PDB file of C-alpha atoms in Angstrom:
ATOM      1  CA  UNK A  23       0.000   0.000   0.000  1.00  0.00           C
ATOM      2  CA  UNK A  24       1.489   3.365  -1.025  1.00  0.00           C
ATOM      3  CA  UNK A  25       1.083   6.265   1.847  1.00  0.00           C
ATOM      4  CA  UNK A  26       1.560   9.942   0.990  1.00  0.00           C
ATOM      5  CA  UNK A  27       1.963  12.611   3.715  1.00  0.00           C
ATOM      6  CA  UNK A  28       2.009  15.937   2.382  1.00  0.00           C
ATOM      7  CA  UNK A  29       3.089  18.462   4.882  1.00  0.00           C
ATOM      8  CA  UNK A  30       5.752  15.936   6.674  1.00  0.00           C
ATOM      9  CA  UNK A  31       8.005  18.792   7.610  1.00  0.00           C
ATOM     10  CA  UNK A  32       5.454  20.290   9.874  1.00  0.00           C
ATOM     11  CA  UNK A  33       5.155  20.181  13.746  1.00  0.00           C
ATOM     12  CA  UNK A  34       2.809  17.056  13.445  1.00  0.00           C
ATOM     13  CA  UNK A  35       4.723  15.240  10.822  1.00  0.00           C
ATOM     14  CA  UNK A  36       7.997  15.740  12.443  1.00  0.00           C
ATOM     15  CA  UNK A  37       6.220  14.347  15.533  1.00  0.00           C
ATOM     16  CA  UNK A  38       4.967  11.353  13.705  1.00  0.00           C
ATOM     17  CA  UNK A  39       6.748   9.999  11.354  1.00  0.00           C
ATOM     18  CA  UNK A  40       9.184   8.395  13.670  1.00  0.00           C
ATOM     19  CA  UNK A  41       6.693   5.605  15.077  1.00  0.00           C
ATOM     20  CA  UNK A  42       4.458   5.686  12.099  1.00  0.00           C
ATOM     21  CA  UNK A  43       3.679   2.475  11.651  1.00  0.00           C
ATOM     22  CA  UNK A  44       3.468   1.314   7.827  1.00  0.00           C
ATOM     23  CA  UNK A  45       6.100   2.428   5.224  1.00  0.00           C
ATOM     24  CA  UNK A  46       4.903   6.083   4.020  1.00  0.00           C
ATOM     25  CA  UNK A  47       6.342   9.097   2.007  1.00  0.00           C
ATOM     26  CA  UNK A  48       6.928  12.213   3.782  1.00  0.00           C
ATOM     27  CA  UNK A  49       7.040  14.765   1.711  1.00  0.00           C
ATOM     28  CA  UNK A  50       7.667  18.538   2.794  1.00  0.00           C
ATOM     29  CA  UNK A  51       7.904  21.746   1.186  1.00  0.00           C
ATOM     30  CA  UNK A  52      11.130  21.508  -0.103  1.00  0.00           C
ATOM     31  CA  UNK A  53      10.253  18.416  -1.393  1.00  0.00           C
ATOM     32  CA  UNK A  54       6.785  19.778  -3.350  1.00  0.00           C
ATOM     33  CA  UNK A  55       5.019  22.898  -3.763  1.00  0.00           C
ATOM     34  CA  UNK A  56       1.641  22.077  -3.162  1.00  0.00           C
ATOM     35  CA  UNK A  57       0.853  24.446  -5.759  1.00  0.00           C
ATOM     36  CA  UNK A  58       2.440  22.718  -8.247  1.00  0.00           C
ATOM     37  CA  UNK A  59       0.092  20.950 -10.130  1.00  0.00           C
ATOM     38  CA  UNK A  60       1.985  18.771 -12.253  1.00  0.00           C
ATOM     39  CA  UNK A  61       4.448  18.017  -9.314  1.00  0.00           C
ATOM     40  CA  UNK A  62       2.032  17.315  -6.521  1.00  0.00           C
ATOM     41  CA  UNK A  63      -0.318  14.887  -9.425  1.00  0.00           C
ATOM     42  CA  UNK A  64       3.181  13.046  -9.607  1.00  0.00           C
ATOM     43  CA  UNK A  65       3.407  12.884  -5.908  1.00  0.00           C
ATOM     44  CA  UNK A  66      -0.319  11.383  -5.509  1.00  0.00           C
ATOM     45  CA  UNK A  67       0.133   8.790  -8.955  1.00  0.00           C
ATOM     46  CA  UNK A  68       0.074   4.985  -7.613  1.00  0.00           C
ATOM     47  CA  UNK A  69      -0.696   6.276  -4.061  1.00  0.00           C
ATOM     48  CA  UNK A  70      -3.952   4.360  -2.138  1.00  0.00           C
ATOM     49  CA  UNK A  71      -3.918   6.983   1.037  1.00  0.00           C
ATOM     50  CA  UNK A  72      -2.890  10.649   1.112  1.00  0.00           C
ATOM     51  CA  UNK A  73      -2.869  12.484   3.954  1.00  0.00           C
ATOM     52  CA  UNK A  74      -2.566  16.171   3.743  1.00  0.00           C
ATOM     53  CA  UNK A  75      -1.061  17.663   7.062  1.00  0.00           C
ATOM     54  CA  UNK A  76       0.223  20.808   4.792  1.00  0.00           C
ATOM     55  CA  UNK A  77      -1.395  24.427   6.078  1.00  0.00           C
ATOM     56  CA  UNK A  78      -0.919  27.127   7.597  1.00  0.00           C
ATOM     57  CA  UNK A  79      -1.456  27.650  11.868  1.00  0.00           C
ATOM     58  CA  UNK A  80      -1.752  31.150  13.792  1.00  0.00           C
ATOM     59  CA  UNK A  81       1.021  33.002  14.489  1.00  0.00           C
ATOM     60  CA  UNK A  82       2.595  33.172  10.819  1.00  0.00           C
ATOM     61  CA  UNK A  83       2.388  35.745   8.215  1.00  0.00           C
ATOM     62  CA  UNK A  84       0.528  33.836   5.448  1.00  0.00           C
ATOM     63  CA  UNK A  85      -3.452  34.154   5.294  1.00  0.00           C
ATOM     64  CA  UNK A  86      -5.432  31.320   6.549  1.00  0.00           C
ATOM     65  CA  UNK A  87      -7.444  31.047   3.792  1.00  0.00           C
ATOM     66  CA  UNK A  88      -4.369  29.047   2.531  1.00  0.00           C
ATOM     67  CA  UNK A  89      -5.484  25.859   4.405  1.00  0.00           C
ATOM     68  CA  UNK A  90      -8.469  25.724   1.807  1.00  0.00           C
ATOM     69  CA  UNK A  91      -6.540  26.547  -0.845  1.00  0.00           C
ATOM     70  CA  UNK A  92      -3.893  23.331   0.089  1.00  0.00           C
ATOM     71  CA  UNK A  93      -6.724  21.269   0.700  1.00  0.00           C
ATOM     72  CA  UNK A  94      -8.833  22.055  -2.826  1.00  0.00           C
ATOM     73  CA  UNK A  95      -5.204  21.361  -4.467  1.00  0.00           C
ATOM     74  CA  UNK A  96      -4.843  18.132  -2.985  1.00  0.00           C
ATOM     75  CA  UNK A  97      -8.100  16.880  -3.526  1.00  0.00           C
ATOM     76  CA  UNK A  98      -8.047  17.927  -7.486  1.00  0.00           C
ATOM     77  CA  UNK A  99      -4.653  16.510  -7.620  1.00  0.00           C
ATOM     78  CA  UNK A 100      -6.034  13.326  -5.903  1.00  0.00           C
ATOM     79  CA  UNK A 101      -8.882  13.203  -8.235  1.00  0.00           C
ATOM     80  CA  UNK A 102      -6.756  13.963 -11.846  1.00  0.00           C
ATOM     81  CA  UNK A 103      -4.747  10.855 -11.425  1.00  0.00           C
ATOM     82  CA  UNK A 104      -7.060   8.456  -9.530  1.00  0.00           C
ATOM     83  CA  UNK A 105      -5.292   8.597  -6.004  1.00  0.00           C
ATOM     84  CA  UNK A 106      -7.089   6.484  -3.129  1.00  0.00           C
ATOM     85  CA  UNK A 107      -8.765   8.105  -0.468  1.00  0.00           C
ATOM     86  CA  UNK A 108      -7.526  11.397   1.154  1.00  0.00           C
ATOM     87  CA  UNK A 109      -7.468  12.516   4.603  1.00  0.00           C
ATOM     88  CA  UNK A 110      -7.780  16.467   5.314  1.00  0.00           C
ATOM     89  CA  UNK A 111      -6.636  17.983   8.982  1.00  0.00           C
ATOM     90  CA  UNK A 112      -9.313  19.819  10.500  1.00  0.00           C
ATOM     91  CA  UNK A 113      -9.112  20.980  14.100  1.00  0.00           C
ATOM     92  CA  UNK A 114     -11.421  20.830  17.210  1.00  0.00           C
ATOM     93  CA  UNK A 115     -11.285  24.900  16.793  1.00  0.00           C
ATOM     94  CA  UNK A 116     -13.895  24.829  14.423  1.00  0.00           C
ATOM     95  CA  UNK A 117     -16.169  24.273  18.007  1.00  0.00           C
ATOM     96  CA  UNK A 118     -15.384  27.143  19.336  1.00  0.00           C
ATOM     97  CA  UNK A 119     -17.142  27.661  22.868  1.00  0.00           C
ATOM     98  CA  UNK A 120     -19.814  25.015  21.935  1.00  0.00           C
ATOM     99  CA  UNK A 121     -20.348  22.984  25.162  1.00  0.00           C
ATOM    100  CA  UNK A 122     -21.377  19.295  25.649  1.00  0.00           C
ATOM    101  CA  UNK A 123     -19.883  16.537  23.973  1.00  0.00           C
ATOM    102  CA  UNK A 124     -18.947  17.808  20.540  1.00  0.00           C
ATOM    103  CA  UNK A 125     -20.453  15.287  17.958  1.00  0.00           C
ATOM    104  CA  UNK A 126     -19.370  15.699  14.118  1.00  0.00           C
ATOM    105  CA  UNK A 127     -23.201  16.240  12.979  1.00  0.00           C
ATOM    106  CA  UNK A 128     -23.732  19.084  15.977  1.00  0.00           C
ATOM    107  CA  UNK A 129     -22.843  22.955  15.926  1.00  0.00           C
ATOM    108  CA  UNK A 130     -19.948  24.851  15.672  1.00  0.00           C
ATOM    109  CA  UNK A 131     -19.245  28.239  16.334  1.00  0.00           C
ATOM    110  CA  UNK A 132     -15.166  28.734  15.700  1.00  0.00           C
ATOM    111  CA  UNK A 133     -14.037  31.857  17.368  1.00  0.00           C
ATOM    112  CA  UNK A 134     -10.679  32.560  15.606  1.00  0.00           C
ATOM    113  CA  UNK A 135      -9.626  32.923  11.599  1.00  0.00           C
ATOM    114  CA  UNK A 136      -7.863  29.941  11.966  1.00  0.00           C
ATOM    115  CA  UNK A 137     -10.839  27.471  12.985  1.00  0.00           C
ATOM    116  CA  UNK A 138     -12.944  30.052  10.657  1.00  0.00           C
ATOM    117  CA  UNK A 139     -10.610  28.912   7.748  1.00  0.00           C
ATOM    118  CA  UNK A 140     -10.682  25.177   8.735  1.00  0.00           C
ATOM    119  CA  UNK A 141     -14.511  24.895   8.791  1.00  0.00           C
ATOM    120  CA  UNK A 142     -14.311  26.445   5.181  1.00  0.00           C
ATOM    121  CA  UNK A 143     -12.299  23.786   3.888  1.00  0.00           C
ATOM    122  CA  UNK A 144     -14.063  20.991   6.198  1.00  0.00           C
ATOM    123  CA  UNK A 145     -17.222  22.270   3.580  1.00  0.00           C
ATOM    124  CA  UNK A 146     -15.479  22.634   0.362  1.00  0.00           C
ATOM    125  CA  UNK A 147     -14.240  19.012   0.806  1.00  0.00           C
ATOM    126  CA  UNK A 148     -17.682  18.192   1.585  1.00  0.00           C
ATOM    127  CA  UNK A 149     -18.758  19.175  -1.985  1.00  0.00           C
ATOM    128  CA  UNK A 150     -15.848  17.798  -3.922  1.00  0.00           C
ATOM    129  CA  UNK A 151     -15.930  14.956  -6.146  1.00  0.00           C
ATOM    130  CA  UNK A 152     -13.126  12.607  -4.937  1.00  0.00           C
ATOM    131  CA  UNK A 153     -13.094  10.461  -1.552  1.00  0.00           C
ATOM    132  CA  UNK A 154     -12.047  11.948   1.692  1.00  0.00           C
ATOM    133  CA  UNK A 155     -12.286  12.030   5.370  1.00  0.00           C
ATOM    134  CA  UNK A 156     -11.349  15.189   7.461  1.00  0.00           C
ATOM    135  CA  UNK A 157     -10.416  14.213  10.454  1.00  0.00           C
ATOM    136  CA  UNK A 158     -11.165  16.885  13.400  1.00  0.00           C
ATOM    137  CA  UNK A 159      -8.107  16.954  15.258  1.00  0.00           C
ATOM    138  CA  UNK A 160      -7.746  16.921  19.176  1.00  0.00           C
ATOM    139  CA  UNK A 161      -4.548  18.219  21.485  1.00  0.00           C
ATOM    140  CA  UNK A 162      -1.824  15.945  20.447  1.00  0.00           C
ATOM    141  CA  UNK A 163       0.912  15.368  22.822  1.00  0.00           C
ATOM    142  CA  UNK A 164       3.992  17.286  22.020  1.00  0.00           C
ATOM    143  CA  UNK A 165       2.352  19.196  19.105  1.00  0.00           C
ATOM    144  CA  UNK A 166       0.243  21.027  21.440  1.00  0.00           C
ATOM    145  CA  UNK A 167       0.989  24.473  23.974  1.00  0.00           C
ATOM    146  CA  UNK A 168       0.940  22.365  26.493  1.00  0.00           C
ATOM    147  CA  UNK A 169       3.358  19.480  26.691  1.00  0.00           C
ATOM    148  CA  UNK A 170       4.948  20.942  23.731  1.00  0.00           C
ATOM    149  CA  UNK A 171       5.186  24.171  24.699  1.00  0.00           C
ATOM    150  CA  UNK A 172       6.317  23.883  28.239  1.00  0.00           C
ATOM    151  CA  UNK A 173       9.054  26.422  29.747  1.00  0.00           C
ATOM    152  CA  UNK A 174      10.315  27.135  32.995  1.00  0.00           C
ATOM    153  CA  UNK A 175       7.854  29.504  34.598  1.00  0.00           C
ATOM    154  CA  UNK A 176       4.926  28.142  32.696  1.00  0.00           C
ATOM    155  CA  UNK A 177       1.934  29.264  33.703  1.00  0.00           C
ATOM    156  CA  UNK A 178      -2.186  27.497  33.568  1.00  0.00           C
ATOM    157  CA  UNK A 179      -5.068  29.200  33.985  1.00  0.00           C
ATOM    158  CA  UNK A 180      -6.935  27.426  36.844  1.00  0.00           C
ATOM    159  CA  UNK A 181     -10.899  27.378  37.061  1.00  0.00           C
ATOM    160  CA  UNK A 182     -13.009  28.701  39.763  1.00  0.00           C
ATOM    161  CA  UNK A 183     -13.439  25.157  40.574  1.00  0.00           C
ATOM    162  CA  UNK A 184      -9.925  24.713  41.416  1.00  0.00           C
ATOM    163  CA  UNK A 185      -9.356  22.453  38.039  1.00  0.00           C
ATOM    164  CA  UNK A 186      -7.591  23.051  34.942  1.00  0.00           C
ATOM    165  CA  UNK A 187      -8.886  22.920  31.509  1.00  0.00           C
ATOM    166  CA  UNK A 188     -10.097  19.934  30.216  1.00  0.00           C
ATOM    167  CA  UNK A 189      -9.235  18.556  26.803  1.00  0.00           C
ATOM    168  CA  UNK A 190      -9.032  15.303  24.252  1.00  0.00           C
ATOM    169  CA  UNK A 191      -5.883  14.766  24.106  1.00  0.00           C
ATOM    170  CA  UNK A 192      -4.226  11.772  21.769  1.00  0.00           C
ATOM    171  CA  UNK A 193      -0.603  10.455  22.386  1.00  0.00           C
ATOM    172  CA  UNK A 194       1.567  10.707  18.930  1.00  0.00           C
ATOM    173  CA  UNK A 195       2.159   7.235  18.709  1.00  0.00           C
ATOM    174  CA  UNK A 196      -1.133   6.591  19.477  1.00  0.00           C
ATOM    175  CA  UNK A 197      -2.291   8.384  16.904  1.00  0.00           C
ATOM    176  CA  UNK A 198       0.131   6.988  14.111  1.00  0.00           C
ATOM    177  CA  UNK A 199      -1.535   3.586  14.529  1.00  0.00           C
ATOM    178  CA  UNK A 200      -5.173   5.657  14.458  1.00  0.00           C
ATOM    179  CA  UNK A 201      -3.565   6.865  10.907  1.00  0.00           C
ATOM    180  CA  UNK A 202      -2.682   3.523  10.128  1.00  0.00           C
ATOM    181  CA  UNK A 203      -5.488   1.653  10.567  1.00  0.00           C
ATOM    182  CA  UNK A 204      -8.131   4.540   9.003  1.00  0.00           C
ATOM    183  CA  UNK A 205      -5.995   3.738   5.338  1.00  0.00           C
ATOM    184  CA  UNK A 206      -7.201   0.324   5.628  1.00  0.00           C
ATOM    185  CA  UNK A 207     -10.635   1.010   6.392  1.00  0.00           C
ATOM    186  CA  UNK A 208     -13.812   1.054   4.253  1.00  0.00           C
ATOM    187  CA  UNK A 209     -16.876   2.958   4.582  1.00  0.00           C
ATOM    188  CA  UNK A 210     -15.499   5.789   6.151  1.00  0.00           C
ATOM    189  CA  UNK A 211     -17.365   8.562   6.748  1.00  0.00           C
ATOM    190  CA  UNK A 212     -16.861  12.429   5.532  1.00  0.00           C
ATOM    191  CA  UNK A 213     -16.036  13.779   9.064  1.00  0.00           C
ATOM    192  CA  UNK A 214     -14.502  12.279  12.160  1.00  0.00           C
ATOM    193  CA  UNK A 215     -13.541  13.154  15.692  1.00  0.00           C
ATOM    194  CA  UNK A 216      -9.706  12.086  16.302  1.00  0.00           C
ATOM    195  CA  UNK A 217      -8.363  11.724  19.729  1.00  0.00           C
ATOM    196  CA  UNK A 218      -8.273   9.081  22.638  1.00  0.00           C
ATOM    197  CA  UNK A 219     -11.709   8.662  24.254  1.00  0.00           C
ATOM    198  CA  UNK A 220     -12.500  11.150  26.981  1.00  0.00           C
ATOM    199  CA  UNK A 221     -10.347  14.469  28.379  1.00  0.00           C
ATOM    200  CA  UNK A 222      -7.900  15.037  30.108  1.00  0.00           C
ATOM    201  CA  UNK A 223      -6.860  17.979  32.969  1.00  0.00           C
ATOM    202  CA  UNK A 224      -4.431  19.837  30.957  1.00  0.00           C
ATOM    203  CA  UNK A 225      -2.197  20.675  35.048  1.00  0.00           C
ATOM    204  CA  UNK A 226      -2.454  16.329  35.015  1.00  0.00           C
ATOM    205  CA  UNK A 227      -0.163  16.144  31.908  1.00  0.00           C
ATOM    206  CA  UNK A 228       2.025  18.646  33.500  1.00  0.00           C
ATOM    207  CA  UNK A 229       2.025  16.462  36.569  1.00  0.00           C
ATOM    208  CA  UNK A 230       2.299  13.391  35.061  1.00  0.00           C
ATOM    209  CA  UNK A 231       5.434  14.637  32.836  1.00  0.00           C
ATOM    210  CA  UNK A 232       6.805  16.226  36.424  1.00  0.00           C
ATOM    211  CA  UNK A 233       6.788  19.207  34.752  1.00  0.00           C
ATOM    212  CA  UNK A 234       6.292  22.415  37.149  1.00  0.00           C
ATOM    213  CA  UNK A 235       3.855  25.187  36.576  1.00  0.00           C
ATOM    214  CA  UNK A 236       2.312  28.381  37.840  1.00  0.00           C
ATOM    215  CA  UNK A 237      -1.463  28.960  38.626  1.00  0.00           C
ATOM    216  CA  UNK A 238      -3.372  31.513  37.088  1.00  0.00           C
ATOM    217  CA  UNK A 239      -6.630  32.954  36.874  1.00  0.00           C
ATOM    218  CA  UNK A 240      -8.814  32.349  33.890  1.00  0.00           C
ATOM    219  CA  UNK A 241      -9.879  34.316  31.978  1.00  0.00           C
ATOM    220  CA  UNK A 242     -13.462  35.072  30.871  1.00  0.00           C
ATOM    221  CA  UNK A 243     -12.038  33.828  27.393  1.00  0.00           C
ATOM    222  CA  UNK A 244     -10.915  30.519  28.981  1.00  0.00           C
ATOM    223  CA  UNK A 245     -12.782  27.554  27.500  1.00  0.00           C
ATOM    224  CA  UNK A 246     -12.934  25.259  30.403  1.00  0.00           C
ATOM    225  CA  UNK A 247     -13.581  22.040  28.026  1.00  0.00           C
ATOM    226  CA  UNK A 248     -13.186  20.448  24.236  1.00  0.00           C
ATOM    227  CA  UNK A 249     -14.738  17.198  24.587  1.00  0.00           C
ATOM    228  CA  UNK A 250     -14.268  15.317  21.119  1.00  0.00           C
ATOM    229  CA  UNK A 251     -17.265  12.753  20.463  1.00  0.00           C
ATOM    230  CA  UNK A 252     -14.908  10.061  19.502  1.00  0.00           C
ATOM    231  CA  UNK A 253     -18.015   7.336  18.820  1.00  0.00           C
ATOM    232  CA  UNK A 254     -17.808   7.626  15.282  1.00  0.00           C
ATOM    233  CA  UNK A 255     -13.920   7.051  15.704  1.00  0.00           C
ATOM    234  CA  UNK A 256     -14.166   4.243  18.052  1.00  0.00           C
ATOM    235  CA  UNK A 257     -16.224   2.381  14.913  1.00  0.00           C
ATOM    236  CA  UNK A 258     -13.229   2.035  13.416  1.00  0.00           C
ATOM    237  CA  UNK A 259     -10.568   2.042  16.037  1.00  0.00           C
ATOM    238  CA  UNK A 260     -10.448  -0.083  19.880  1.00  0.00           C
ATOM    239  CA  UNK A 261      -8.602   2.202  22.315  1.00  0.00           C
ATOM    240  CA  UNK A 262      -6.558   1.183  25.298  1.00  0.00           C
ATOM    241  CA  UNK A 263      -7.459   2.707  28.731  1.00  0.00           C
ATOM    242  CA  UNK A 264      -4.559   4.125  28.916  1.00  0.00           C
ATOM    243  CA  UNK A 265      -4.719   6.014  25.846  1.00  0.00           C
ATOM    244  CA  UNK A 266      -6.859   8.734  27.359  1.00  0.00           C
ATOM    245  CA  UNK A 267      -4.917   8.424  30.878  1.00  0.00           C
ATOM    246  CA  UNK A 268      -2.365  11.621  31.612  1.00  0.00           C
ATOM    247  CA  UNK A 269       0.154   8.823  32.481  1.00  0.00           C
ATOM    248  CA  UNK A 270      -0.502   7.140  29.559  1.00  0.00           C
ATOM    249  CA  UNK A 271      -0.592   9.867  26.889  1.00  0.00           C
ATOM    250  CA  UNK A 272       2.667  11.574  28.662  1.00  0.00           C
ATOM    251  CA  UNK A 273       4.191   7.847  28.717  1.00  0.00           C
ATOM    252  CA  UNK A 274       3.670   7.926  24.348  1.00  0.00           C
ATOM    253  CA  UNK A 275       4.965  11.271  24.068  1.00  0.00           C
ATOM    254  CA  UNK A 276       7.977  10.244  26.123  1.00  0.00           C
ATOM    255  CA  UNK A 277       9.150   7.216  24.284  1.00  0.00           C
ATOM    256  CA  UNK A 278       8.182   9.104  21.031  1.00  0.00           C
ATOM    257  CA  UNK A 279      10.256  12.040  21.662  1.00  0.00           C
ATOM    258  CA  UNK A 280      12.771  10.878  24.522  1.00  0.00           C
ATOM    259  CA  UNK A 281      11.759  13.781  26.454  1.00  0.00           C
ATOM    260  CA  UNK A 282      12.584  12.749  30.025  1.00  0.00           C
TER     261      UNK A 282
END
């Protein structure tokens, strides 16, 4: 089976490649300009699975309109030269403040440009012709502000119930196998929840990687929790407990990334 990632050079492919666990292609910018036409339909020819983790996150200069633009490209590409089915990286930002369990067929309300831009292209792939899944990413270990964004002097914003925000959270490893099994699934659906059933206390990881922090207030902008829906997911995938543990998720992103 022939495995494209497109975007490889990025935070999350950098993060995953490593344990990924079938033989792939890891392409990154300086391998292909997505904006190539010709070049990226002789990337996708022969492939069965793309994955496009290519676009564009806050905090740089270029527009986030580009993350439609990467994902329309791929998608054509995919569907000039017959490519198998492609997977599109969405984000749990497109929920915004929504409360509950977020479920892929319930409301959204992104509160950002950047989940604004990544529910537009969650909707142009809805309407395009060739197969794909966009997977609505959770907090991955290591990728994230959290784990992978620790300093000394880091500080959390703490609750008025005493807690710290709670998230989904998926180990990397963890989630290269998730990757790995979705290519050799059928039936999938157009939209799907990815991360490790349940949430997790974002001061837990901390703990749990003996990592020290600071409390802080919250904010009234604070979002106390994303709670991914992960049923759809868990069709397709069988989770370990402790995948959605703090011990366990820190325990991935340790023997990932031989933090210590």
């Amino acid at each position: 089976m022939r495995v494209v990632v497109l975007g490889g050079g990025g935070r999350l492919g950098k993060l995953l490649a490593p344990v990924f666990p079938r033989p792939a292609t890891w392409l990154t910018r300086q391998d292909i300009d997505i904006r190539n036409s010709d070049a990226l339909r002789k990337a996708l020819t022969g492939t069965q699975a793309v994955f496009c983790m290519a676009g564009v996150t806050p905090g740089g200069n270029a527009p986030m309109e580009a993350n439609i633009d990467l994902a329309r490209r791929t998608l054509d590409a995919a569907q000039d030269v017959d490519a198998g089915h492609v997977f599109l990286f969405s984000s749990a930002a497109v929920y915004g403040r929504v409360s509950g369990a977020l479920s892929e067929d319930g409301p959204t309300a992104p509160q950002a440009p950047y989940g604004v831009a990544k529910l537009a292209m969650e909707q142009m792939a809805a309407d395009h012709e060739h197969p794909n899944t966009v997977l609505r990413l959770g907090n991955v270990a290591g990728a994230d502000a959290i784990l992978g964004g620790w300093k000394p002097g880091f500080a959390l914003d703490v609750l008025p119930d005493g807690t710290t925000p709670r998230r989904s959270y998926i180990g990397p490893a963890c989630l290269g196998r998730v990757l790995s099994q979705l290519c050799m699934a059928s039936d999938l659906p157009p939209l799907m929840n990815v991360a490790a059933p349940g949430t997790v206390e974002m001061g837990e990881l901390l703990d749990a990687a003996h990592r020290r922090w600071q409390p802080k207030v919250a904010g009234e902008g604070t979002i106390g929790q994303v709670a991914l829906d992960t049923r759809v997911l868990e069709r397709f995938i069988t989770f370990d407990t402790s995948d959605s543990t703090a011990q366990g998720i820190v325990a991935d992103w340790r023997k990932t990334t031989g933090e210590q």
